[in-house]
Short mmCIF file of C-alpha atoms in Angstrom, two decimals:
data_model
loop_
_atom_site.label_atom_id
_atom_site.label_comp_id
_atom_site.label_asym_id
_atom_site.label_seq_id
_atom_site.Cartn_x
_atom_site.Cartn_y
_atom_site.Cartn_z
CA MET A 1 -0.12 0.02 0.07
CA ARG A 2 1.45 3.44 -1.02
CA ILE A 3 0.62 6.08 1.94
CA GLY A 4 1.09 9.58 1.24
CA VAL A 5 1.79 12.36 4.05
CA LEU A 6 1.06 16.31 3.53
CA THR A 7 2.74 19.24 4.89
CA GLU A 8 -0.52 21.08 6.56
CA ILE A 9 -0.90 24.73 5.82
CA ARG A 10 -3.93 25.68 6.84
CA PRO A 11 -3.26 29.05 9.14
CA GLY A 12 -2.83 27.72 12.65
CA GLU A 13 -2.33 24.24 12.03
CA ARG A 14 0.90 22.81 13.70
CA ARG A 15 0.09 18.96 13.31
CA VAL A 16 1.00 16.48 11.07
CA ALA A 17 -1.18 13.50 10.17
CA LEU A 18 1.72 10.58 10.46
CA PRO A 19 4.92 11.53 12.70
CA PRO A 20 8.19 9.27 11.88
CA GLU A 21 7.19 6.91 14.39
CA ALA A 22 4.00 5.93 12.75
CA VAL A 23 5.69 5.92 9.54
CA ALA A 24 8.41 3.79 10.65
CA SER A 25 5.69 1.34 11.82
CA LEU A 26 3.68 1.41 8.64
CA CYS A 27 6.94 1.02 6.79
CA GLY A 28 7.45 -2.14 8.98
CA ASP A 29 4.10 -3.53 7.77
CA GLY A 30 5.58 -3.52 3.88
CA SER A 31 3.73 -0.44 2.93
CA THR A 32 5.83 2.28 1.06
CA VAL A 33 5.19 6.10 2.74
CA THR A 34 5.86 9.41 0.70
CA VAL A 35 5.74 12.83 3.09
CA GLN A 36 5.98 16.11 1.51
CA THR A 37 8.90 18.13 2.40
CA GLY A 38 8.45 19.90 5.77
CA ALA A 39 5.57 17.99 7.00
CA GLY A 40 7.30 17.60 10.31
CA ARG A 41 8.39 20.94 10.93
CA HIS A 42 6.28 21.96 13.64
CA LEU A 43 7.33 18.59 15.88
CA HIS A 44 11.13 19.21 15.47
CA ALA A 45 11.13 16.16 13.06
CA SER A 46 12.95 16.79 9.71
CA ASP A 47 13.17 15.20 6.28
CA GLU A 48 16.16 13.10 7.54
CA ASP A 49 14.00 12.08 10.60
CA TYR A 50 11.43 10.70 8.14
CA ARG A 51 13.79 9.21 5.69
CA ALA A 52 15.47 7.38 8.66
CA ALA A 53 11.93 5.92 9.68
CA GLY A 54 11.62 4.40 5.80
CA ALA A 55 9.80 7.53 4.11
CA GLU A 56 10.74 8.94 0.67
CA ILE A 57 10.55 13.01 0.43
CA ALA A 58 8.79 14.44 -2.07
CA ASP A 59 8.55 18.31 -3.05
CA SER A 60 4.98 18.85 -3.39
CA ALA A 61 1.55 18.03 -2.12
CA GLU A 62 0.65 17.28 -5.59
CA GLN A 63 3.51 14.74 -5.93
CA VAL A 64 2.37 13.07 -2.82
CA ALA A 65 -1.07 12.66 -4.04
CA GLU A 66 -0.46 11.23 -7.32
CA ASN A 67 1.43 8.80 -5.50
CA SER A 68 -1.01 7.86 -3.03
CA ASP A 69 -3.41 5.06 -2.23
CA VAL A 70 -4.09 6.44 0.95
CA LEU A 71 -3.51 10.01 1.86
CA ALA A 72 -3.52 10.70 5.36
CA VAL A 73 -4.36 14.32 6.41
CA VAL A 74 -5.25 16.15 9.52
CA ASN A 75 -7.40 18.67 7.71
CA PRO A 76 -8.99 18.39 4.00
CA PRO A 77 -6.55 19.21 1.36
CA GLU A 78 -6.83 21.69 -1.02
CA LEU A 79 -9.08 21.09 -4.31
CA PRO A 80 -6.05 20.45 -6.44
CA VAL A 81 -4.33 17.99 -4.18
CA ILE A 82 -7.76 16.11 -4.19
CA GLN A 83 -7.99 16.29 -8.18
CA ALA A 84 -3.96 14.62 -8.17
CA LEU A 85 -5.13 11.73 -6.51
CA PRO A 86 -6.01 8.60 -8.65
CA SER A 87 -9.37 7.36 -8.93
CA GLY A 88 -10.12 4.67 -6.30
CA ALA A 89 -7.79 6.26 -4.03
CA ASN A 90 -8.25 6.88 -0.24
CA LEU A 91 -8.56 10.09 1.87
CA VAL A 92 -8.34 9.84 5.50
CA GLY A 93 -8.43 12.51 7.92
CA MET A 94 -10.79 14.95 10.00
CA LEU A 95 -12.52 16.08 7.08
CA ASN A 96 -15.22 18.49 8.41
CA PRO A 97 -17.84 17.19 6.09
CA PHE A 98 -20.83 19.09 6.87
CA GLN A 99 -19.00 22.16 6.32
CA GLU A 100 -16.27 21.41 3.56
CA ALA A 101 -18.66 20.79 0.93
CA ARG A 102 -16.38 21.71 -1.93
CA ALA A 103 -13.91 19.03 -0.60
CA VAL A 104 -16.81 16.57 -0.33
CA ARG A 105 -18.10 17.08 -3.70
CA SER A 106 -14.10 17.01 -5.33
CA ALA A 107 -13.56 13.51 -3.81
CA ARG A 108 -16.47 12.45 -5.14
CA ASP A 109 -16.16 13.69 -8.69
CA GLN A 110 -12.76 12.27 -8.38
CA GLY A 111 -14.12 8.98 -7.76
CA ILE A 112 -11.93 9.26 -4.43
CA SER A 113 -13.37 7.21 -0.87
CA ALA A 114 -13.14 9.58 1.63
CA TYR A 115 -13.29 8.67 5.49
CA ALA A 116 -13.64 11.26 8.13
CA LEU A 117 -12.48 10.03 11.40
CA GLU A 118 -14.99 12.62 13.24
CA LEU A 119 -17.77 10.40 12.14
CA LEU A 120 -16.13 7.11 13.62
CA PRO A 121 -18.46 5.11 14.93
CA ARG A 122 -18.20 5.22 18.68
CA ILE A 123 -17.68 1.32 19.79
CA SER A 124 -15.05 -0.32 21.21
CA ARG A 125 -13.19 -1.77 18.48
CA ALA A 126 -12.92 1.75 17.04
CA GLN A 127 -10.98 3.16 20.31
CA SER A 128 -7.63 3.13 18.79
CA MET A 129 -8.71 5.05 16.00
CA ASP A 130 -10.74 7.58 17.58
CA ALA A 131 -9.38 10.90 16.64
CA LEU A 132 -11.98 13.01 18.27
CA SER A 133 -11.06 11.73 21.83
CA SER A 134 -7.16 11.88 21.26
CA GLN A 135 -7.52 15.46 20.42
CA ALA A 136 -9.99 16.31 22.81
CA LEU A 137 -7.48 15.06 25.55
CA VAL A 138 -5.11 17.52 24.13
CA ALA A 139 -7.47 20.20 24.25
CA GLY A 140 -8.78 19.88 27.67
CA TYR A 141 -5.26 19.68 28.91
CA ARG A 142 -4.32 23.01 27.19
CA ALA A 143 -7.41 24.55 28.51
CA ALA A 144 -6.67 24.14 32.16
CA LEU A 145 -3.29 25.82 31.51
CA VAL A 146 -4.66 28.51 29.68
CA GLY A 147 -6.82 29.44 32.57
CA ALA A 148 -3.75 28.98 34.98
CA ASP A 149 -2.14 31.38 32.88
CA LEU A 150 -4.63 34.00 32.47
CA LEU A 151 -6.01 34.08 35.73
CA PRO A 152 -4.23 36.44 38.05
CA ARG A 153 -3.91 34.80 41.03
CA PHE A 154 -2.31 31.17 42.27
CA PHE A 155 -4.61 28.12 41.33
CA PRO A 156 -3.17 26.05 44.44
CA LEU A 157 -3.58 26.66 48.23
CA PHE A 158 -0.71 28.18 49.91
CA MET A 159 -0.04 28.70 53.80
CA THR A 160 2.68 30.93 54.16
CA ALA A 161 3.86 33.26 56.99
CA ALA A 162 2.73 35.99 55.00
CA GLY A 163 -0.55 34.75 54.93
CA THR A 164 -3.00 32.06 53.48
CA ILE A 165 -3.73 31.91 49.55
CA PRO A 166 -6.89 30.07 49.14
CA PRO A 167 -7.24 27.97 45.91
CA ALA A 168 -8.72 29.06 42.77
CA ARG A 169 -12.45 27.65 42.16
CA VAL A 170 -12.42 26.16 38.39
CA LEU A 171 -15.88 25.35 37.00
CA VAL A 172 -15.50 22.66 33.78
CA LEU A 173 -18.62 22.66 31.81
CA GLY A 174 -18.86 19.23 29.59
CA ALA A 175 -17.57 16.28 31.04
CA GLY A 176 -16.41 14.26 27.88
CA VAL A 177 -12.78 13.54 27.23
CA ALA A 178 -11.61 17.31 27.00
CA GLY A 179 -13.65 18.31 30.21
CA LEU A 180 -12.67 15.31 32.33
CA GLN A 181 -9.07 16.40 31.12
CA ALA A 182 -9.58 19.55 31.97
CA ILE A 183 -10.90 18.65 35.26
CA ALA A 184 -7.99 16.45 35.73
CA THR A 185 -5.31 19.01 35.04
CA ALA A 186 -7.34 21.69 37.31
CA ARG A 187 -6.75 19.56 39.98
CA ARG A 188 -3.26 18.36 39.62
CA LEU A 189 -2.47 22.60 39.33
CA GLY A 190 -4.35 22.71 43.03
CA ALA A 191 -7.30 24.15 42.02
CA VAL A 192 -10.80 23.18 43.67
CA VAL A 193 -12.77 21.86 40.72
CA SER A 194 -16.32 21.30 40.05
CA GLY A 195 -18.07 19.78 36.96
CA TYR A 196 -21.12 19.57 35.09
CA ASP A 197 -22.36 17.77 32.15
CA VAL A 198 -25.95 17.21 31.03
CA ARG A 199 -25.69 13.13 31.00
CA ALA A 200 -26.37 12.00 34.10
CA ALA A 201 -24.04 9.24 33.62
CA ALA A 202 -21.00 11.84 33.64
CA ALA A 203 -21.43 12.49 37.33
CA ASP A 204 -19.43 9.22 38.35
CA GLU A 205 -16.21 10.08 36.14
CA VAL A 206 -16.46 13.86 37.27
CA ARG A 207 -16.02 12.45 41.25
CA SER A 208 -13.75 9.89 40.32
CA LEU A 209 -11.17 12.60 39.42
CA GLY A 210 -12.37 14.33 42.71
CA ALA A 211 -14.06 16.90 41.36
CA THR A 212 -17.60 18.20 42.95
CA PHE A 213 -20.30 17.53 40.28
CA VAL A 214 -22.92 19.92 39.96
CA SER A 215 -26.22 18.79 40.17
CA LEU A 216 -29.28 21.12 38.59
CA ASP A 217 -32.02 18.67 39.00
CA LEU A 218 -32.67 19.08 35.33
CA GLU A 219 -33.62 15.84 33.18
CA THR A 220 -30.68 14.05 31.50
CA GLN A 221 -29.98 14.91 27.95
CA GLU A 222 -28.07 11.77 26.26
CA GLY A 223 -27.97 11.44 22.98
CA ALA A 224 -26.78 9.07 20.62
CA GLY A 225 -23.02 7.60 20.53
CA GLY A 226 -22.65 8.88 24.01
CA TYR A 227 -22.74 12.60 23.22
CA ALA A 228 -25.34 15.08 24.23
CA LYS A 229 -28.30 15.79 22.43
CA SER A 230 -29.54 19.21 21.16
CA GLN A 231 -31.50 20.94 23.99
CA SER A 232 -34.63 22.92 23.69
CA ALA A 233 -34.93 26.78 24.19
CA ASP A 234 -36.58 25.68 27.20
CA PHE A 235 -34.28 23.41 28.76
CA ALA A 236 -31.24 25.98 27.46
CA GLU A 237 -33.37 28.78 29.37
CA ARG A 238 -33.99 26.62 32.66
CA GLN A 239 -30.21 25.39 32.62
CA HIS A 240 -28.39 28.97 32.35
CA ALA A 241 -30.76 30.04 35.43
CA ALA A 242 -29.45 26.95 37.18
CA LEU A 243 -25.74 27.50 36.21
CA ALA A 244 -25.36 31.22 37.11
CA PRO A 245 -24.84 31.33 40.79
CA TYR A 246 -22.19 28.76 40.22
CA VAL A 247 -20.41 30.38 37.25
CA ALA A 248 -20.52 33.77 39.01
CA GLU A 249 -18.78 32.17 42.26
CA SER A 250 -15.93 30.57 40.08
CA ASP A 251 -12.60 32.36 39.18
CA VAL A 252 -12.26 29.96 35.81
CA VAL A 253 -15.06 28.60 33.77
CA ILE A 254 -13.74 26.19 31.34
CA THR A 255 -16.38 25.15 28.43
CA THR A 256 -16.13 22.17 26.33
CA ALA A 257 -19.46 21.31 25.38
CA ALA A 258 -19.83 20.02 21.75
CA ILE A 259 -21.91 17.92 19.33
CA PRO A 260 -19.91 16.86 16.13
CA GLY A 261 -21.61 18.40 12.85
CA ARG A 262 -23.50 21.10 14.89
CA GLN A 263 -23.49 23.96 16.53
CA ALA A 264 -22.13 24.13 20.14
CA PRO A 265 -24.94 24.56 22.77
CA LEU A 266 -24.42 27.84 24.30
CA LEU A 267 -23.80 27.36 28.09
CA LEU A 268 -22.50 30.97 29.34
CA THR A 269 -24.63 34.20 28.35
CA GLU A 270 -23.39 37.65 28.21
CA SER A 271 -24.97 38.22 31.54
CA MET A 272 -23.56 35.26 33.14
CA VAL A 273 -20.25 36.36 32.48
CA ALA A 274 -20.92 40.09 33.68
CA ALA A 275 -21.76 38.54 37.07
CA MET A 276 -18.22 37.25 37.41
CA ARG A 277 -15.68 38.69 39.74
CA PRO A 278 -13.45 40.98 37.60
CA GLY A 279 -9.94 39.03 36.91
CA SER A 280 -12.00 35.66 36.16
CA VAL A 281 -11.50 33.84 33.17
CA VAL A 282 -13.53 31.96 30.56
CA VAL A 283 -11.95 29.35 28.38
CA ASP A 284 -14.28 28.23 25.46
CA LEU A 285 -13.00 25.18 23.70
CA ALA A 286 -16.03 25.37 21.42
CA ALA A 287 -15.60 28.66 20.06
CA GLN A 288 -14.72 27.47 16.58
CA SER A 289 -17.92 25.65 16.00
CA GLY A 290 -20.47 28.34 17.60
CA GLY A 291 -19.22 28.64 21.05
CA ASN A 292 -20.32 27.74 24.69
CA CYS A 293 -19.79 31.52 25.57
CA GLU A 294 -21.70 34.31 23.93
CA LEU A 295 -18.95 36.46 24.12
CA SER A 296 -16.25 34.13 22.85
CA LYS A 297 -14.50 34.40 19.34
CA PRO A 298 -12.24 31.80 17.45
CA GLY A 299 -8.51 32.54 18.32
CA GLU A 300 -9.33 35.47 20.29
CA THR A 301 -8.64 36.68 23.76
CA ASN A 302 -10.81 39.65 25.11
CA VAL A 303 -11.84 41.20 28.27
CA HIS A 304 -15.37 41.90 29.08
CA GLY A 305 -16.10 44.04 32.16
CA GLY A 306 -12.97 42.68 34.09
CA VAL A 307 -13.34 38.91 32.54
CA THR A 308 -11.08 37.59 30.37
CA VAL A 309 -12.57 35.40 27.69
CA TRP A 310 -10.62 32.94 25.50
CA GLY A 311 -11.73 31.34 22.46
CA GLY A 312 -9.99 28.42 21.30
CA ALA A 313 -8.70 27.84 17.52
CA ASP A 314 -6.86 25.02 16.72
CA VAL A 315 -6.19 24.01 20.05
CA PRO A 316 -4.87 20.74 19.75
CA SER A 317 -2.08 22.01 17.42
CA GLN A 318 -1.00 24.31 20.02
CA LEU A 319 0.71 21.14 21.58
CA PRO A 320 1.78 19.39 18.17
CA VAL A 321 4.17 16.97 19.36
CA HIS A 322 1.77 15.25 21.66
CA ALA A 323 -1.30 15.69 19.58
CA SER A 324 0.71 14.48 16.15
CA LYS A 325 1.56 11.35 18.11
CA LEU A 326 -1.87 10.52 19.32
CA TYR A 327 -3.22 11.32 15.83
CA GLY A 328 -0.80 9.34 13.95
CA ALA A 329 -1.84 6.43 15.89
CA ASN A 330 -5.24 6.78 15.23
CA GLN A 331 -4.69 6.98 11.40
CA THR A 332 -1.99 3.82 11.41
CA ALA A 333 -4.70 1.80 13.19
CA PHE A 334 -7.25 3.18 10.65
CA ILE A 335 -5.22 2.39 7.50
CA ARG A 336 -4.47 -0.93 8.73
CA LEU A 337 -8.33 -1.71 8.97
CA LEU A 338 -8.66 -0.01 5.40
CA ARG A 339 -5.71 -2.45 4.46
CA ASP A 340 -6.71 -5.55 5.88
CA GLY A 341 -10.37 -5.18 6.80
CA GLU A 342 -13.37 -5.92 4.63
CA ALA A 343 -15.03 -3.15 2.57
CA ASP A 344 -18.34 -3.52 4.64
CA ASP A 345 -16.55 -3.29 8.07
CA GLU A 346 -19.07 -0.91 10.50
CA ILE A 347 -16.44 1.11 11.09
CA LEU A 348 -15.32 1.94 7.54
CA VAL A 349 -18.98 2.19 6.34
CA GLY A 350 -19.42 4.55 9.81
CA CYS A 351 -17.22 7.20 8.35
CA ARG A 352 -16.96 6.78 4.67
CA VAL A 353 -18.02 9.64 3.09
CA THR A 354 -17.60 9.23 -0.49
CA ALA A 355 -17.18 6.60 -2.90
CA GLY A 356 -17.61 5.27 -6.37
CA GLY A 357 -18.60 8.98 -7.15
CA GLU A 358 -21.38 9.08 -4.56
CA ILE A 359 -21.49 10.76 -1.03
CA VAL A 360 -22.58 7.48 0.67
CA HIS A 361 -22.71 8.95 4.13
CA ASP A 362 -26.58 9.51 4.63
CA GLY A 363 -26.27 12.52 7.23
CA VAL A 364 -23.43 14.40 5.01
CA ARG A 365 -25.87 13.78 1.75
CA ARG A 366 -28.75 15.30 3.60
CA ALA A 367 -26.56 18.30 5.28
CA LEU A 368 -25.34 19.05 1.79
CA ALA A 369 -28.38 18.62 -0.27
CA GLU A 370 -29.72 22.14 0.51
CA GLU A 371 -26.43 23.79 -0.82
CA PRO A 372 -25.87 24.51 -4.13
CA ASP A 373 -23.90 21.60 -6.31
CA GLN A 374 -20.79 23.39 -7.57
CA ARG A 375 -20.71 20.58 -10.28
CA GLU A 376 -23.66 21.84 -11.65
CA GLN A 377 -22.77 25.65 -11.83
CA GLY A 378 -19.34 24.53 -13.41
CA GLU A 379 -17.14 25.52 -10.78
#
């Protein structure tokens, strides 16, 4: 199998789909890996490191694509790169198919089988390929560090001759992988931590990390695949009212709630932020998908009434070495399944977006049906 690895060029993106250790593993299986020059620059991995792992180096993305049976990416590549792939090739990555309509249609028209790892079925056999979880772990860790950095006071308790410094109070909204890692990291830094999630099942996980679970006496909102389901306007209004006092007494609020393919739920309104003490911090990991905080903007840090609001953008890329290591392990496991598994394997079927010149994923096909088809407009 011929595997290609691109140099990611989107602004803010510092990861690579396959770091050298993943390349060495795949080459050890008998695969041929071609890596675009400079792919590992943010990992401090040189072209020579990739050569030592067994890879060949190509100058351009198109060169990599045209010689690949599988193109491993972090983000959807540029259209000329997709069009350089041979018909019947495979494209594997975080393809964001609900928003990246042009890339999806280009893959369809090229006869490519495109696999979006964020659509991976949430079953035990797919855990080693679960890129959403691995990258959420990185983001959750980073969120706690950002909160500690922006807060103008200590996280831990200090008892000194000059007096006692009480610990910071951190509230984490959303107890998925990112939220739980944020809780664990904030606890390690010495803060007093509370966590909230609309799924009742998350309570035990929050408590297992030594944090307090915030129970709002609202109905549970368990959705498909272990995610929270979309909330009604009435539920959201009651949730905001119930959360408000917990938010107001917190020094740092970290929000992590997201539903793949949908806008993030609004958890912090402007009035809730206004009630926080000056010097407090909000860290919104969902800023790029609409934001859990009404005041957050992706990639920006703003101050509102003395409260600092940090909007996350490309957060896993801020720790590219280990983000790429984890993502590379996900990619490696998936590529091996693609090579050795059956075409009708439920994992492959679950995240296959295009194949045989068609959009084959029902959810993506429905989501894109209302948008103008670029092919029909001659674009």
